[in-house]
XYZ file of C-alpha atoms in Angstrom:
376
model
C 0.000 0.000 0.000
C 0.999 3.638 -0.430
C 1.325 5.971 2.538
C 2.438 9.543 3.089
C 4.859 10.533 5.847
C 5.038 14.278 6.526
C 7.868 15.864 8.535
C 8.778 19.414 9.479
C 12.023 20.708 7.980
C 14.082 23.663 9.186
C 16.043 25.236 6.308
C 18.640 27.911 6.916
C 18.000 31.409 5.586
C 20.041 30.626 2.480
C 18.195 27.345 1.945
C 14.810 29.027 2.480
C 15.766 31.522 -0.249
C 16.665 28.644 -2.579
C 13.417 26.844 -1.773
C 11.409 29.965 -2.514
C 13.359 30.511 -5.740
C 12.550 26.936 -6.796
C 8.868 27.561 -6.113
C 8.993 30.751 -8.177
C 10.604 28.959 -11.119
C 8.058 26.133 -10.955
C 5.218 28.644 -10.802
C 6.589 30.531 -13.804
C 6.900 27.281 -15.754
C 3.353 26.225 -14.838
C 1.915 29.538 -16.031
C 4.042 29.452 -19.203
C 2.912 25.923 -20.108
C -0.707 26.845 -19.428
C -0.439 29.899 -21.684
C 1.229 27.725 -24.328
C -1.679 25.261 -24.288
C -4.247 28.039 -24.571
C -2.481 29.708 -27.525
C -1.998 26.470 -29.452
C -5.649 25.526 -28.993
C -6.848 28.965 -30.105
C -4.649 28.821 -33.228
C -5.050 25.163 -34.259
C -8.083 23.860 -32.374
C -5.934 21.080 -30.894
C -4.284 20.811 -27.507
C -0.731 19.897 -26.559
C 0.096 16.587 -24.937
C 2.173 16.108 -21.818
C 5.230 14.836 -23.660
C 5.082 17.591 -26.257
C 5.409 20.119 -23.447
C 8.135 18.156 -21.646
C 10.166 18.153 -24.886
C 10.161 21.973 -24.860
C 11.987 22.167 -21.508
C 15.555 22.184 -22.981
C 14.637 25.160 -25.185
C 13.029 26.962 -22.246
C 16.204 26.497 -20.186
C 18.151 28.328 -22.886
C 15.618 31.153 -22.945
C 15.402 31.324 -19.136
C 18.761 30.215 -17.629
C 17.391 30.285 -14.041
C 15.361 27.133 -14.839
C 18.629 25.180 -14.992
C 19.055 25.611 -11.232
C 15.989 23.395 -10.664
C 16.252 19.605 -10.858
C 15.085 18.350 -14.258
C 12.529 15.923 -12.819
C 11.017 18.701 -10.693
C 10.412 20.670 -13.891
C 8.896 17.621 -15.578
C 6.556 17.195 -12.621
C 5.239 20.724 -13.189
C 4.124 19.636 -16.661
C 2.549 16.521 -15.144
C 0.570 18.667 -12.685
C -0.780 20.836 -15.499
C -1.694 17.759 -17.524
C -3.615 16.324 -14.555
C -5.449 19.646 -14.182
C -6.590 19.465 -17.808
C -7.624 15.821 -17.470
C -9.759 16.755 -14.459
C -11.208 19.678 -16.445
C -12.271 17.451 -19.353
C -13.651 14.837 -16.958
C -15.886 17.463 -15.342
C -17.012 18.710 -18.769
C -18.059 15.204 -19.823
C -19.830 14.637 -16.496
C -21.823 17.853 -16.926
C -20.306 19.442 -13.812
C -18.964 22.965 -13.441
C -15.787 22.710 -15.575
C -13.346 24.920 -13.668
C -10.733 25.664 -16.340
C -7.119 25.520 -15.018
C -6.065 28.909 -13.707
C -2.813 30.806 -13.701
C -1.046 30.594 -10.336
C -0.292 33.660 -8.268
C 2.619 33.837 -5.839
C 0.615 32.388 -2.957
C -1.203 29.817 -5.106
C 1.802 27.607 -5.864
C 3.287 26.268 -2.646
C 4.985 22.915 -3.386
C 7.301 21.073 -5.769
C 7.999 17.354 -6.170
C 11.002 15.121 -6.821
C 9.278 12.159 -8.562
C 12.112 9.600 -8.533
C 15.555 10.962 -7.714
C 17.375 14.077 -6.601
C 16.889 13.525 -2.862
C 17.971 11.225 -0.036
C 17.930 10.890 3.733
C 21.439 10.909 5.195
C 22.590 8.847 8.144
C 23.200 12.110 10.020
C 19.450 12.678 10.046
C 19.393 15.333 7.336
C 17.486 15.554 4.084
C 19.477 16.194 0.922
C 17.537 17.827 -1.920
C 19.205 18.576 -5.245
C 19.709 22.292 -5.728
C 19.017 23.032 -2.050
C 21.557 21.072 0.004
C 21.346 19.240 3.333
C 18.272 20.381 5.272
C 17.546 19.734 8.937
C 14.524 17.456 9.294
C 12.682 16.267 12.416
C 11.775 12.583 11.996
C 9.194 12.445 14.787
C 8.218 8.906 13.748
C 10.147 6.225 11.843
C 9.884 6.279 8.073
C 9.087 2.762 6.870
C 8.782 1.380 3.365
C 10.349 2.181 0.009
C 10.402 5.915 -0.716
C 8.802 6.809 -4.049
C 8.595 10.609 -4.173
C 9.432 13.685 -2.111
C 7.243 16.800 -2.035
C 8.478 19.950 -0.301
C 5.689 22.314 0.708
C 5.524 25.797 2.205
C 2.587 26.505 4.503
C 0.681 29.788 4.588
C 2.582 30.711 7.756
C 5.990 30.205 6.120
C 6.761 26.771 7.598
C 8.364 24.110 5.400
C 7.410 20.434 5.272
C 8.768 17.337 3.528
C 6.196 14.736 2.469
C 7.485 11.279 1.485
C 5.271 8.967 -0.545
C 6.275 5.402 0.327
C 5.270 1.903 -0.695
C 5.011 -0.363 2.342
C 3.318 -3.427 3.744
C 0.157 -2.725 5.771
C 0.359 -3.085 9.540
C -2.407 -5.550 10.354
C -3.862 -5.578 13.866
C -5.008 -8.729 15.715
C -8.617 -9.716 15.060
C -11.122 -8.036 17.351
C -14.748 -9.215 17.651
C -15.996 -5.863 18.938
C -18.498 -4.147 16.622
C -19.379 -0.473 16.750
C -21.727 1.958 15.041
C -20.921 5.669 15.121
C -23.377 8.542 15.002
C -21.812 11.984 14.602
C -23.539 15.173 15.620
C -23.186 18.716 16.867
C -24.423 18.194 20.433
C -21.773 15.484 20.892
C -19.039 14.911 18.322
C -19.680 11.173 18.162
C -21.801 8.626 20.004
C -20.813 4.955 19.811
C -23.283 2.109 19.879
C -21.720 0.817 23.105
C -22.836 3.997 24.895
C -19.592 5.969 24.694
C -20.150 9.667 24.003
C -17.296 11.887 22.775
C -17.807 15.554 23.565
C -17.584 18.032 20.692
C -14.308 19.994 21.082
C -15.493 23.004 19.000
C -11.976 24.257 18.284
C -13.079 27.073 15.981
C -15.592 28.340 18.539
C -12.821 28.409 21.166
C -10.602 30.534 18.926
C -13.297 32.880 17.579
C -12.416 35.728 19.942
C -8.699 35.495 19.140
C -9.481 35.357 15.425
C -11.830 38.344 15.617
C -9.162 40.338 17.474
C -6.462 39.832 14.826
C -8.960 40.393 11.995
C -10.027 43.733 13.485
C -6.406 44.829 13.650
C -5.894 43.649 10.072
C -8.872 45.671 8.825
C -7.415 48.852 10.352
C -4.183 48.533 8.357
C -4.096 50.382 5.049
C -4.553 48.234 1.975
C -1.447 47.566 -0.106
C 1.007 48.362 2.719
C 3.802 45.992 3.807
C 2.345 45.961 7.340
C -0.964 44.597 6.054
C 0.783 41.909 3.977
C 2.873 40.819 6.959
C -0.153 40.783 9.250
C -1.823 38.172 7.049
C 0.484 35.599 8.592
C -0.877 36.436 12.056
C -4.374 35.503 10.873
C -2.987 32.422 9.116
C -1.328 31.260 12.348
C -4.659 31.327 14.190
C -6.305 29.267 11.451
C -3.309 26.927 11.430
C -3.557 26.417 15.192
C -7.246 25.519 14.860
C -6.510 23.073 12.044
C -3.652 21.443 13.989
C -5.790 20.918 17.093
C -8.710 19.571 15.083
C -6.503 17.193 13.096
C -4.772 15.931 16.229
C -8.150 15.252 17.851
C -9.559 13.291 14.893
C -6.307 11.333 14.475
C -6.255 10.219 18.107
C -9.962 9.358 18.183
C -9.893 7.418 14.908
C -6.850 5.460 16.100
C -8.569 4.522 19.379
C -11.684 3.302 17.558
C -9.745 1.266 14.978
C -7.599 -0.354 17.675
C -10.646 -1.288 19.784
C -13.076 -2.466 17.079
C -13.057 -5.087 14.342
C -16.198 -3.784 12.634
C -16.966 -0.070 12.175
C -20.149 1.378 10.679
C -20.666 5.104 10.053
C -23.169 7.326 8.270
C -22.693 8.111 4.590
C -23.075 11.865 5.004
C -22.920 14.445 2.190
C -21.271 17.196 4.226
C -20.906 19.556 1.242
C -24.675 19.712 0.969
C -25.224 20.019 4.711
C -23.091 23.169 5.021
C -25.608 25.009 2.832
C -27.744 25.298 5.976
C -26.797 28.841 6.986
C -27.629 28.308 10.678
C -25.473 25.176 11.093
C -22.754 25.672 8.458
C -20.111 26.977 10.875
C -20.713 24.240 13.453
C -20.731 21.498 10.796
C -17.454 22.748 9.314
C -15.939 22.983 12.793
C -16.908 19.359 13.523
C -14.791 18.045 10.577
C -16.842 14.884 10.077
C -15.381 14.216 6.610
C -11.825 14.406 7.960
C -12.733 12.026 10.772
C -14.356 9.502 8.394
C -11.423 9.645 5.958
C -8.952 8.901 8.751
C -11.148 6.093 10.054
C -11.331 4.571 6.568
C -7.632 4.439 5.740
C -6.617 3.306 9.229
C -9.263 0.575 9.203
C -8.158 -0.512 5.729
C -4.514 -0.814 6.793
C -5.410 -2.609 10.022
C -7.640 -5.126 8.218
C -10.837 -3.907 9.881
C -14.268 -3.918 8.256
C -15.440 -0.369 7.563
C -18.851 0.370 6.012
C -20.951 3.451 5.319
C -24.724 3.208 5.607
C -27.622 5.380 4.507
C -28.351 7.743 7.433
C -32.051 8.074 6.537
C -34.394 7.503 9.532
C -31.604 6.246 11.829
C -32.644 8.845 14.434
C -36.380 8.218 13.971
C -36.396 4.400 14.188
C -36.446 2.530 17.485
C -33.341 0.351 17.747
C -35.290 -2.166 19.891
C -38.553 -2.799 18.042
C -38.177 -0.876 14.771
C -41.051 1.585 15.344
C -40.568 4.853 13.439
C -41.649 8.281 14.655
C -40.798 11.915 14.030
C -37.896 13.308 16.049
C -37.390 17.111 16.052
C -33.776 18.219 16.410
C -34.404 19.715 19.853
C -35.736 16.414 21.217
C -32.770 14.622 22.775
C -34.552 11.591 24.303
C -36.040 8.876 22.127
C -39.179 7.446 23.751
C -40.789 4.544 21.900
C -44.580 4.271 22.433
C -44.545 0.610 21.342
C -41.850 -1.033 23.478
C -41.459 1.892 25.936
C -37.694 2.030 25.374
C -36.095 5.288 26.482
C -32.596 6.204 25.384
C -30.573 9.108 24.047
C -31.422 9.889 20.420
C -27.746 9.709 19.336
C -27.248 6.343 21.046
C -30.395 5.053 19.373
C -29.073 6.247 15.983
C -25.659 4.662 16.600
C -27.263 1.280 17.298
C -29.346 1.553 14.140
C -26.222 2.425 12.137
C -24.469 -0.611 13.540
C -27.404 -2.882 12.679
C -27.596 -1.517 9.123
C -23.852 -1.937 8.694
C -23.931 -5.558 9.844
C -26.873 -6.217 7.543
C -25.057 -4.687 4.542
C -22.093 -7.085 4.864
C -24.206 -10.127 5.732
C -23.132 -10.468 9.341
C -25.664 -11.620 11.959
C -27.376 -8.957 14.020
C -26.672 -8.952 17.719
C -29.400 -8.817 20.327
C -30.370 -5.230 21.228
C -28.262 -3.827 24.025
C -31.106 -1.783 25.530
C -33.828 -3.201 27.756
C -37.504 -2.369 27.956
C -38.003 0.856 29.865
C -34.296 1.692 29.723
């Protein structure tokens, strides 16, 4: 399987200048190749292929000598990125979606470059060597396992640099676990498990709203187009970065705990992009990061050899998990009370048990006896 290992790197001032210069050259090349494709299509009605554009690189190096300072395969990867953008554009056109024609990249819109095969290595001294840059300090906070395929160096919006290694490795299977769990996500609690465990919603964005509003007010008072305003953008970016880091750390730890403790995991197949159109709940839904949580659950379960299924969330909150009776449940009603079997339980717990039952049914596994008792 393929995995990505991301590490923080600490370039010197000279190396940071070289990294930024490499980004600038790659961005220039991307924009030049895009303009080339547009002109050729307007003149001939036909587009250029990937290899036709790669073959123009030697001529471009003569016209722009600074391109020679960048590793040749890094330049070729720029052409590959543009080709992938056009393939995605034509795919969307055929599917009848909004096309989204590839755009020219501004200075802050091109933030990474890739060594596809060679031009880099990890030294025994614990440093990363990148062609054209030199030996860069890297913090290997966890062991890098597997055969390294590519290296991508990325600059964050706050000016931090990261090295992302794509590796091919054997999956780390976990011992079989008979425990089965259904997960209902929500805004009142982040997640409720079918075994009764409730994980409180951390609401990281809500916690940082005052700090974010403070720096945004200061930013709005700075005159537009001034160096002070441009520099202050990083202050706002750091607040957003801190929120994203905390949220990602939370979902990583929770998804790892669930995968380690359960052999079967069932979740709702939610369309979050549609749900955020609700103007009253959009901020809270985005803050919850359900899609990020489900994605991490999926790939960790796949590597560990766990069974992971998504089920249709329709009526999971309105159906009794004991007898199957269905009734309307307004969002403000937190207790599910069944008039048929008189079961009483939290609405999220009831939904989690229904999700688990639907998941087991979808893969042909036998349903367990209900965990709740009459009058519970």
